[in-house]
């Protein structure tokens, strides 16, 4: 079977006007600024309505997303997607493994259980230099990549919702 790889960027028409929640950890201020700049540029290009909320660190991101998406849904204004932005740099203790692993696991749980398109832009790196290389918009732009990933999954979700049921 031959398959066609998915498009790397979501169709602007499918995601235009999406309501996107961005939760950023400000533990590393300069890195957070770069990640957010990349995410904002991608979301602005998609003409998304963006809400940005700040939390202290990466472990707080999943809880904030869960709380805010639930509150928005109850208010009749659900978010279409979410983006998690932060950074975990390895230190001298095992805390890195806990923060990196548990934040990623919790984000995946939220996304799958809630059918929430979610871009994980929490960097997990060995050094600050690696973090900046990944965060800078002029380099790897992982903030923009996380936003684009969330929009791509949102486009898939919307296309799947519009597809007739039972067709092969």
Short mmCIF file of N, CA and C in Angstrom, two decimals:
data_model
loop_
_atom_site.label_atom_id
_atom_site.label_comp_id
_atom_site.label_asym_id
_atom_site.label_seq_id
_atom_site.Cartn_x
_atom_site.Cartn_y
_atom_site.Cartn_z
N UNK A 1 0.84 -1.17 0.00
CA UNK A 1 0.00 0.00 0.00
C UNK A 1 0.89 1.24 0.00
N UNK A 2 0.58 2.19 -0.86
CA UNK A 2 1.31 3.44 -0.94
C UNK A 2 0.45 4.52 -0.31
N UNK A 3 1.07 5.29 0.56
CA UNK A 3 0.31 6.37 1.18
C UNK A 3 0.99 7.70 0.90
N UNK A 4 0.19 8.73 0.88
CA UNK A 4 0.70 10.07 0.66
C UNK A 4 0.98 10.71 2.01
N UNK A 5 2.15 11.28 2.20
CA UNK A 5 2.43 11.93 3.49
C UNK A 5 1.50 13.11 3.68
N UNK A 6 1.10 13.37 4.93
CA UNK A 6 0.22 14.50 5.18
C UNK A 6 0.93 15.82 4.91
N UNK A 7 0.14 16.83 4.62
CA UNK A 7 0.71 18.16 4.41
C UNK A 7 1.35 18.63 5.71
N UNK A 8 2.45 19.35 5.60
CA UNK A 8 3.14 19.81 6.79
C UNK A 8 2.45 20.99 7.44
N UNK A 9 1.64 21.72 6.69
CA UNK A 9 0.93 22.86 7.24
C UNK A 9 -0.57 22.65 7.05
N UNK A 10 -1.36 23.04 8.07
CA UNK A 10 -2.80 22.88 7.95
C UNK A 10 -3.38 23.84 6.92
N UNK A 11 -4.49 23.46 6.32
CA UNK A 11 -5.18 24.33 5.39
C UNK A 11 -5.70 25.55 6.14
N UNK A 12 -5.31 26.75 5.72
CA UNK A 12 -5.76 27.95 6.43
C UNK A 12 -7.28 28.05 6.49
N UNK A 13 -7.98 27.62 5.47
CA UNK A 13 -9.44 27.71 5.45
C UNK A 13 -10.05 26.84 6.54
N UNK A 14 -9.45 25.71 6.83
CA UNK A 14 -10.02 24.78 7.81
C UNK A 14 -9.81 25.27 9.24
N UNK A 15 -8.73 25.95 9.51
CA UNK A 15 -8.44 26.38 10.89
C UNK A 15 -8.64 27.87 11.13
N UNK A 16 -8.99 28.62 10.10
CA UNK A 16 -9.17 30.06 10.25
C UNK A 16 -10.18 30.35 11.35
N UNK A 17 -9.82 31.25 12.24
CA UNK A 17 -10.72 31.64 13.31
C UNK A 17 -10.78 30.69 14.49
N UNK A 18 -9.93 29.70 14.52
CA UNK A 18 -9.93 28.74 15.63
C UNK A 18 -9.64 29.45 16.94
N UNK A 19 -10.25 28.95 18.01
CA UNK A 19 -9.97 29.45 19.37
C UNK A 19 -8.87 28.56 19.96
N UNK A 20 -7.71 29.15 20.21
CA UNK A 20 -6.56 28.38 20.67
C UNK A 20 -6.07 28.92 22.01
N UNK A 21 -5.91 28.01 22.95
CA UNK A 21 -5.36 28.33 24.26
C UNK A 21 -3.87 28.04 24.24
N UNK A 22 -3.08 29.02 24.63
CA UNK A 22 -1.63 28.84 24.76
C UNK A 22 -1.30 28.97 26.25
N UNK A 23 -0.68 27.94 26.81
CA UNK A 23 -0.24 28.00 28.20
C UNK A 23 1.28 27.92 28.18
N UNK A 24 1.90 28.95 28.73
CA UNK A 24 3.36 29.03 28.72
C UNK A 24 3.91 29.05 30.13
N UNK A 25 5.01 28.34 30.31
CA UNK A 25 5.75 28.37 31.57
C UNK A 25 6.83 29.43 31.43
N UNK A 26 6.92 30.31 32.42
CA UNK A 26 7.88 31.42 32.36
C UNK A 26 9.13 31.16 33.19
N UNK A 27 9.39 29.91 33.53
CA UNK A 27 10.55 29.61 34.39
C UNK A 27 11.84 30.17 33.79
N UNK A 28 11.99 30.04 32.48
CA UNK A 28 13.13 30.62 31.76
C UNK A 28 12.56 31.72 30.87
N UNK A 29 12.61 32.95 31.36
CA UNK A 29 11.93 34.09 30.72
C UNK A 29 12.31 34.29 29.24
N UNK A 30 13.60 34.36 28.95
CA UNK A 30 14.03 34.64 27.58
C UNK A 30 13.63 33.51 26.62
N UNK A 31 13.73 32.28 27.09
CA UNK A 31 13.30 31.15 26.26
C UNK A 31 11.80 31.20 26.04
N UNK A 32 11.06 31.54 27.09
CA UNK A 32 9.61 31.65 26.98
C UNK A 32 9.22 32.71 25.95
N UNK A 33 9.94 33.82 25.94
CA UNK A 33 9.66 34.88 24.97
C UNK A 33 9.81 34.37 23.54
N UNK A 34 10.88 33.63 23.29
CA UNK A 34 11.12 33.09 21.94
C UNK A 34 10.05 32.07 21.55
N UNK A 35 9.74 31.15 22.46
CA UNK A 35 8.72 30.13 22.16
C UNK A 35 7.38 30.80 21.87
N UNK A 36 7.01 31.78 22.68
CA UNK A 36 5.73 32.46 22.48
C UNK A 36 5.72 33.24 21.17
N UNK A 37 6.82 33.88 20.83
CA UNK A 37 6.88 34.63 19.57
C UNK A 37 6.64 33.70 18.38
N UNK A 38 7.24 32.54 18.41
CA UNK A 38 7.04 31.58 17.32
C UNK A 38 5.61 31.09 17.26
N UNK A 39 5.04 30.77 18.42
CA UNK A 39 3.65 30.29 18.46
C UNK A 39 2.69 31.37 17.99
N UNK A 40 2.89 32.59 18.48
CA UNK A 40 2.01 33.69 18.06
C UNK A 40 2.05 33.91 16.56
N UNK A 41 3.23 33.86 15.97
CA UNK A 41 3.34 34.08 14.53
C UNK A 41 2.55 33.01 13.76
N UNK A 42 2.68 31.76 14.17
CA UNK A 42 1.95 30.68 13.49
C UNK A 42 0.45 30.82 13.69
N UNK A 43 0.03 31.17 14.89
CA UNK A 43 -1.40 31.32 15.16
C UNK A 43 -1.98 32.56 14.48
N UNK A 44 -1.21 33.63 14.43
CA UNK A 44 -1.65 34.83 13.71
C UNK A 44 -1.80 34.53 12.22
N UNK A 45 -0.87 33.76 11.67
CA UNK A 45 -0.94 33.40 10.24
C UNK A 45 -2.21 32.60 9.94
N UNK A 46 -2.68 31.83 10.92
CA UNK A 46 -3.91 31.05 10.75
C UNK A 46 -5.15 31.84 11.15
N UNK A 47 -4.94 33.11 11.52
CA UNK A 47 -6.03 33.98 11.97
C UNK A 47 -6.79 33.35 13.14
N UNK A 48 -6.04 32.72 14.03
CA UNK A 48 -6.64 32.10 15.21
C UNK A 48 -6.88 33.15 16.29
N UNK A 49 -7.92 32.93 17.07
CA UNK A 49 -8.19 33.74 18.25
C UNK A 49 -7.40 33.09 19.38
N UNK A 50 -6.45 33.81 19.93
CA UNK A 50 -5.50 33.22 20.87
C UNK A 50 -5.65 33.80 22.26
N UNK A 51 -5.67 32.92 23.25
CA UNK A 51 -5.62 33.31 24.65
C UNK A 51 -4.32 32.77 25.22
N UNK A 52 -3.52 33.63 25.83
CA UNK A 52 -2.24 33.21 26.41
C UNK A 52 -2.35 33.31 27.93
N UNK A 53 -1.98 32.21 28.59
CA UNK A 53 -1.98 32.15 30.05
C UNK A 53 -0.59 31.72 30.49
N UNK A 54 -0.11 32.31 31.56
CA UNK A 54 1.22 32.03 32.07
C UNK A 54 1.14 31.25 33.38
N UNK A 55 2.01 30.25 33.49
CA UNK A 55 2.15 29.48 34.73
C UNK A 55 3.64 29.45 35.09
N UNK A 56 3.97 29.09 36.34
CA UNK A 56 5.38 29.13 36.75
C UNK A 56 6.29 28.16 36.03
N UNK A 57 5.88 26.90 35.87
CA UNK A 57 6.77 25.90 35.30
C UNK A 57 6.03 24.86 34.47
N UNK A 58 6.79 23.94 33.90
CA UNK A 58 6.24 22.94 32.98
C UNK A 58 5.23 22.01 33.65
N UNK A 59 5.42 21.68 34.90
CA UNK A 59 4.48 20.78 35.56
C UNK A 59 3.10 21.40 35.75
N UNK A 60 3.02 22.70 35.75
CA UNK A 60 1.73 23.37 35.93
C UNK A 60 0.94 23.49 34.62
N UNK A 61 1.59 23.29 33.49
CA UNK A 61 0.92 23.47 32.20
C UNK A 61 -0.27 22.53 32.00
N UNK A 62 -0.13 21.22 32.20
CA UNK A 62 -1.29 20.34 31.96
C UNK A 62 -2.50 20.69 32.83
N UNK A 63 -2.29 20.98 34.10
CA UNK A 63 -3.41 21.33 34.97
C UNK A 63 -4.08 22.61 34.48
N UNK A 64 -3.30 23.59 34.09
CA UNK A 64 -3.87 24.84 33.60
C UNK A 64 -4.70 24.60 32.34
N UNK A 65 -4.20 23.78 31.43
CA UNK A 65 -4.96 23.48 30.21
C UNK A 65 -6.26 22.77 30.57
N UNK A 66 -6.20 21.80 31.47
CA UNK A 66 -7.41 21.07 31.87
C UNK A 66 -8.43 22.02 32.50
N UNK A 67 -7.99 22.86 33.41
CA UNK A 67 -8.89 23.79 34.10
C UNK A 67 -9.51 24.77 33.12
N UNK A 68 -8.69 25.35 32.26
CA UNK A 68 -9.18 26.40 31.36
C UNK A 68 -10.03 25.86 30.22
N UNK A 69 -9.71 24.69 29.69
CA UNK A 69 -10.55 24.13 28.63
C UNK A 69 -11.90 23.71 29.19
N UNK A 70 -11.91 23.18 30.40
CA UNK A 70 -13.18 22.82 31.06
C UNK A 70 -14.03 24.06 31.31
N UNK A 71 -13.44 25.12 31.83
CA UNK A 71 -14.17 26.36 32.11
C UNK A 71 -14.71 26.97 30.83
N UNK A 72 -13.92 26.97 29.78
CA UNK A 72 -14.37 27.53 28.50
C UNK A 72 -15.53 26.72 27.92
N UNK A 73 -15.45 25.41 28.02
CA UNK A 73 -16.53 24.55 27.52
C UNK A 73 -17.82 24.82 28.31
N UNK A 74 -17.71 24.92 29.63
CA UNK A 74 -18.89 25.21 30.47
C UNK A 74 -19.51 26.55 30.12
N UNK A 75 -18.67 27.50 29.72
CA UNK A 75 -19.15 28.83 29.37
C UNK A 75 -19.70 28.88 27.94
N UNK A 76 -19.66 27.76 27.24
CA UNK A 76 -20.16 27.72 25.86
C UNK A 76 -19.20 28.30 24.84
N UNK A 77 -17.95 28.47 25.23
CA UNK A 77 -16.93 29.01 24.33
C UNK A 77 -15.71 28.11 24.34
N UNK A 78 -15.86 26.87 23.91
CA UNK A 78 -14.74 25.92 24.01
C UNK A 78 -13.55 26.31 23.14
N UNK A 79 -12.39 25.90 23.61
CA UNK A 79 -11.19 26.06 22.79
C UNK A 79 -11.16 24.94 21.76
N UNK A 80 -10.68 25.27 20.58
CA UNK A 80 -10.55 24.28 19.51
C UNK A 80 -9.24 23.51 19.63
N UNK A 81 -8.24 24.13 20.23
CA UNK A 81 -6.91 23.52 20.33
C UNK A 81 -6.15 24.20 21.46
N UNK A 82 -5.04 23.58 21.84
CA UNK A 82 -4.18 24.15 22.88
C UNK A 82 -2.72 23.97 22.49
N UNK A 83 -1.89 24.85 23.02
CA UNK A 83 -0.45 24.80 22.79
C UNK A 83 0.24 24.94 24.14
N UNK A 84 1.16 24.04 24.44
CA UNK A 84 1.93 24.05 25.67
C UNK A 84 3.35 24.52 25.34
N UNK A 85 3.82 25.54 26.05
CA UNK A 85 5.17 26.07 25.80
C UNK A 85 5.95 26.15 27.11
N UNK A 86 7.16 25.65 27.09
CA UNK A 86 8.01 25.71 28.26
C UNK A 86 9.34 25.05 27.98
N UNK A 87 10.13 24.92 29.01
CA UNK A 87 11.45 24.33 28.85
C UNK A 87 11.88 23.65 30.14
N UNK A 88 12.48 22.48 29.96
CA UNK A 88 13.07 21.74 31.08
C UNK A 88 14.52 21.46 30.69
N UNK A 89 15.45 22.00 31.48
CA UNK A 89 16.87 21.79 31.21
C UNK A 89 17.42 20.86 32.28
N UNK A 90 18.13 19.83 31.84
CA UNK A 90 18.67 18.85 32.77
C UNK A 90 19.59 19.52 33.79
N UNK A 91 19.43 19.13 35.03
CA UNK A 91 20.29 19.64 36.11
C UNK A 91 21.08 18.49 36.71
N UNK A 92 21.43 18.65 37.96
CA UNK A 92 22.26 17.65 38.63
C UNK A 92 21.46 16.57 39.33
N UNK A 93 20.13 16.71 39.36
CA UNK A 93 19.31 15.72 40.06
C UNK A 93 18.34 15.05 39.09
N UNK A 94 17.60 14.10 39.58
CA UNK A 94 16.62 13.39 38.76
C UNK A 94 15.32 14.15 38.54
N UNK A 95 15.24 15.36 39.06
CA UNK A 95 14.02 16.16 38.91
C UNK A 95 13.66 16.37 37.43
N UNK A 96 14.67 16.52 36.60
CA UNK A 96 14.47 16.71 35.15
C UNK A 96 13.60 15.60 34.59
N UNK A 97 13.93 14.34 34.92
CA UNK A 97 13.19 13.20 34.38
C UNK A 97 11.73 13.23 34.80
N UNK A 98 11.48 13.62 36.02
CA UNK A 98 10.10 13.70 36.52
C UNK A 98 9.34 14.79 35.77
N UNK A 99 9.90 15.98 35.71
CA UNK A 99 9.21 17.10 35.07
C UNK A 99 9.00 16.84 33.58
N UNK A 100 10.03 16.38 32.90
CA UNK A 100 9.91 16.13 31.46
C UNK A 100 8.89 15.03 31.18
N UNK A 101 9.02 13.92 31.87
CA UNK A 101 8.14 12.78 31.63
C UNK A 101 6.71 13.01 32.04
N UNK A 102 6.51 13.57 33.22
CA UNK A 102 5.15 13.75 33.72
C UNK A 102 4.40 14.84 32.97
N UNK A 103 5.07 15.90 32.57
CA UNK A 103 4.37 16.94 31.81
C UNK A 103 3.96 16.39 30.44
N UNK A 104 4.84 15.64 29.80
CA UNK A 104 4.51 15.05 28.49
C UNK A 104 3.39 14.04 28.61
N UNK A 105 3.44 13.20 29.64
CA UNK A 105 2.39 12.19 29.83
C UNK A 105 1.05 12.86 30.07
N UNK A 106 1.03 13.86 30.93
CA UNK A 106 -0.23 14.55 31.25
C UNK A 106 -0.81 15.26 30.03
N UNK A 107 0.05 15.86 29.22
CA UNK A 107 -0.43 16.51 27.99
C UNK A 107 -1.03 15.48 27.04
N UNK A 108 -0.38 14.34 26.88
CA UNK A 108 -0.91 13.31 26.00
C UNK A 108 -2.24 12.80 26.52
N UNK A 109 -2.34 12.59 27.83
CA UNK A 109 -3.60 12.15 28.43
C UNK A 109 -4.72 13.15 28.15
N UNK A 110 -4.44 14.44 28.32
CA UNK A 110 -5.44 15.47 28.06
C UNK A 110 -5.89 15.47 26.60
N UNK A 111 -4.93 15.38 25.72
CA UNK A 111 -5.23 15.42 24.30
C UNK A 111 -6.09 14.24 23.86
N UNK A 112 -5.70 13.05 24.25
CA UNK A 112 -6.41 11.84 23.82
C UNK A 112 -7.78 11.74 24.51
N UNK A 113 -7.82 11.92 25.82
CA UNK A 113 -9.08 11.76 26.55
C UNK A 113 -10.10 12.83 26.14
N UNK A 114 -9.63 14.04 25.90
CA UNK A 114 -10.54 15.13 25.56
C UNK A 114 -10.66 15.40 24.08
N UNK A 115 -10.02 14.58 23.25
CA UNK A 115 -9.99 14.83 21.80
C UNK A 115 -9.60 16.28 21.51
N UNK A 116 -8.59 16.73 22.23
CA UNK A 116 -8.12 18.11 22.14
C UNK A 116 -6.85 18.18 21.30
N UNK A 117 -6.91 18.81 20.14
CA UNK A 117 -5.68 19.03 19.39
C UNK A 117 -4.71 19.85 20.23
N UNK A 118 -3.53 19.31 20.48
CA UNK A 118 -2.60 19.94 21.41
C UNK A 118 -1.18 19.86 20.86
N UNK A 119 -0.53 20.99 20.77
CA UNK A 119 0.87 21.04 20.35
C UNK A 119 1.76 21.14 21.57
N UNK A 120 2.67 20.18 21.71
CA UNK A 120 3.58 20.16 22.86
C UNK A 120 4.88 20.87 22.49
N UNK A 121 5.01 22.08 22.99
CA UNK A 121 6.22 22.86 22.78
C UNK A 121 7.04 22.99 24.04
N UNK A 122 7.01 21.96 24.88
CA UNK A 122 7.86 21.96 26.07
C UNK A 122 9.19 21.34 25.67
N UNK A 123 10.21 22.16 25.63
CA UNK A 123 11.55 21.69 25.26
C UNK A 123 12.13 20.88 26.41
N UNK A 124 12.77 19.77 26.09
CA UNK A 124 13.48 18.96 27.08
C UNK A 124 14.90 18.80 26.56
N UNK A 125 15.83 19.50 27.19
CA UNK A 125 17.18 19.62 26.66
C UNK A 125 18.23 19.43 27.75
N UNK A 126 19.43 19.25 27.31
CA UNK A 126 20.57 19.07 28.22
C UNK A 126 21.18 20.40 28.67
N UNK A 127 21.15 21.40 27.76
CA UNK A 127 21.84 22.66 28.06
C UNK A 127 20.99 23.85 27.63
N UNK A 128 21.34 24.99 28.17
CA UNK A 128 20.67 26.23 27.78
C UNK A 128 20.92 26.55 26.31
N UNK A 129 22.11 26.26 25.81
CA UNK A 129 22.42 26.50 24.39
C UNK A 129 21.49 25.68 23.49
N UNK A 130 21.26 24.43 23.85
CA UNK A 130 20.33 23.60 23.08
C UNK A 130 18.93 24.20 23.13
N UNK A 131 18.54 24.70 24.29
CA UNK A 131 17.21 25.29 24.44
C UNK A 131 17.04 26.50 23.54
N UNK A 132 18.03 27.39 23.54
CA UNK A 132 17.92 28.58 22.69
C UNK A 132 17.92 28.22 21.21
N UNK A 133 18.71 27.25 20.81
CA UNK A 133 18.71 26.84 19.40
C UNK A 133 17.33 26.34 18.97
N UNK A 134 16.64 25.67 19.87
CA UNK A 134 15.31 25.13 19.56
C UNK A 134 14.22 26.19 19.68
N UNK A 135 14.38 27.13 20.60
CA UNK A 135 13.34 28.13 20.85
C UNK A 135 13.37 29.29 19.86
N UNK A 136 14.54 29.71 19.44
CA UNK A 136 14.64 30.91 18.60
C UNK A 136 13.84 30.74 17.31
N UNK A 137 13.05 31.78 17.03
CA UNK A 137 12.26 31.80 15.80
C UNK A 137 13.18 31.71 14.59
N UNK A 138 14.36 32.31 14.68
CA UNK A 138 15.31 32.31 13.57
C UNK A 138 16.04 30.99 13.41
N UNK A 139 15.87 30.07 14.36
CA UNK A 139 16.54 28.77 14.26
C UNK A 139 15.49 27.67 14.13
N UNK A 140 15.28 26.86 15.15
CA UNK A 140 14.38 25.71 15.02
C UNK A 140 12.90 26.06 15.25
N UNK A 141 12.62 27.17 15.90
CA UNK A 141 11.26 27.68 16.07
C UNK A 141 10.28 26.62 16.59
N UNK A 142 10.62 26.00 17.70
CA UNK A 142 9.76 24.94 18.25
C UNK A 142 8.43 25.48 18.78
N UNK A 143 8.36 26.75 19.15
CA UNK A 143 7.08 27.33 19.54
C UNK A 143 6.13 27.39 18.36
N UNK A 144 6.65 27.84 17.23
CA UNK A 144 5.85 27.86 16.01
C UNK A 144 5.47 26.46 15.58
N UNK A 145 6.40 25.53 15.73
CA UNK A 145 6.12 24.14 15.37
C UNK A 145 5.02 23.53 16.21
N UNK A 146 5.01 23.86 17.51
CA UNK A 146 3.96 23.33 18.40
C UNK A 146 2.60 23.89 18.00
N UNK A 147 2.55 25.19 17.67
CA UNK A 147 1.29 25.79 17.24
C UNK A 147 0.82 25.17 15.93
N UNK A 148 1.74 24.98 15.00
CA UNK A 148 1.38 24.37 13.72
C UNK A 148 0.91 22.92 13.90
N UNK A 149 1.51 22.20 14.85
CA UNK A 149 1.08 20.82 15.11
C UNK A 149 -0.35 20.81 15.64
N UNK A 150 -0.66 21.71 16.58
CA UNK A 150 -2.02 21.78 17.11
C UNK A 150 -3.02 22.11 16.01
N UNK A 151 -2.66 23.04 15.14
CA UNK A 151 -3.56 23.41 14.04
C UNK A 151 -3.71 22.27 13.03
N UNK A 152 -2.65 21.53 12.79
CA UNK A 152 -2.74 20.40 11.87
C UNK A 152 -3.69 19.32 12.40
N UNK A 153 -3.61 19.04 13.70
CA UNK A 153 -4.51 18.05 14.29
C UNK A 153 -5.94 18.61 14.33
N UNK A 154 -6.10 19.90 14.54
CA UNK A 154 -7.42 20.51 14.48
C UNK A 154 -8.01 20.37 13.08
N UNK A 155 -7.19 20.61 12.06
CA UNK A 155 -7.67 20.45 10.68
C UNK A 155 -8.11 19.01 10.44
N UNK A 156 -7.35 18.05 10.94
CA UNK A 156 -7.71 16.64 10.81
C UNK A 156 -9.03 16.36 11.54
N UNK A 157 -9.18 16.89 12.74
CA UNK A 157 -10.41 16.69 13.53
C UNK A 157 -11.61 17.27 12.79
N UNK A 158 -11.46 18.46 12.24
CA UNK A 158 -12.58 19.08 11.52
C UNK A 158 -12.90 18.32 10.24
N UNK A 159 -11.88 17.86 9.54
CA UNK A 159 -12.12 17.07 8.33
C UNK A 159 -12.81 15.76 8.66
N UNK A 160 -12.39 15.11 9.74
CA UNK A 160 -13.01 13.84 10.15
C UNK A 160 -14.45 14.05 10.57
N UNK A 161 -14.73 15.18 11.22
CA UNK A 161 -16.11 15.47 11.64
C UNK A 161 -17.02 15.72 10.45
N UNK A 162 -16.44 16.24 9.37
CA UNK A 162 -17.25 16.56 8.19
C UNK A 162 -17.42 15.37 7.26
N UNK A 163 -16.61 14.32 7.45
CA UNK A 163 -16.66 13.14 6.56
C UNK A 163 -17.93 12.34 6.82
N UNK A 164 -18.56 11.85 5.77
CA UNK A 164 -19.73 10.98 5.95
C UNK A 164 -19.36 9.71 6.71
N UNK A 165 -20.20 9.30 7.61
CA UNK A 165 -19.98 8.09 8.40
C UNK A 165 -20.26 6.86 7.54
N UNK A 166 -19.38 5.86 7.66
CA UNK A 166 -19.61 4.59 7.00
C UNK A 166 -19.08 4.47 5.59
N UNK A 167 -18.41 5.50 5.07
CA UNK A 167 -17.84 5.39 3.73
C UNK A 167 -16.43 4.84 3.80
N UNK A 168 -16.08 4.03 2.83
CA UNK A 168 -14.74 3.46 2.77
C UNK A 168 -13.88 4.22 1.80
#
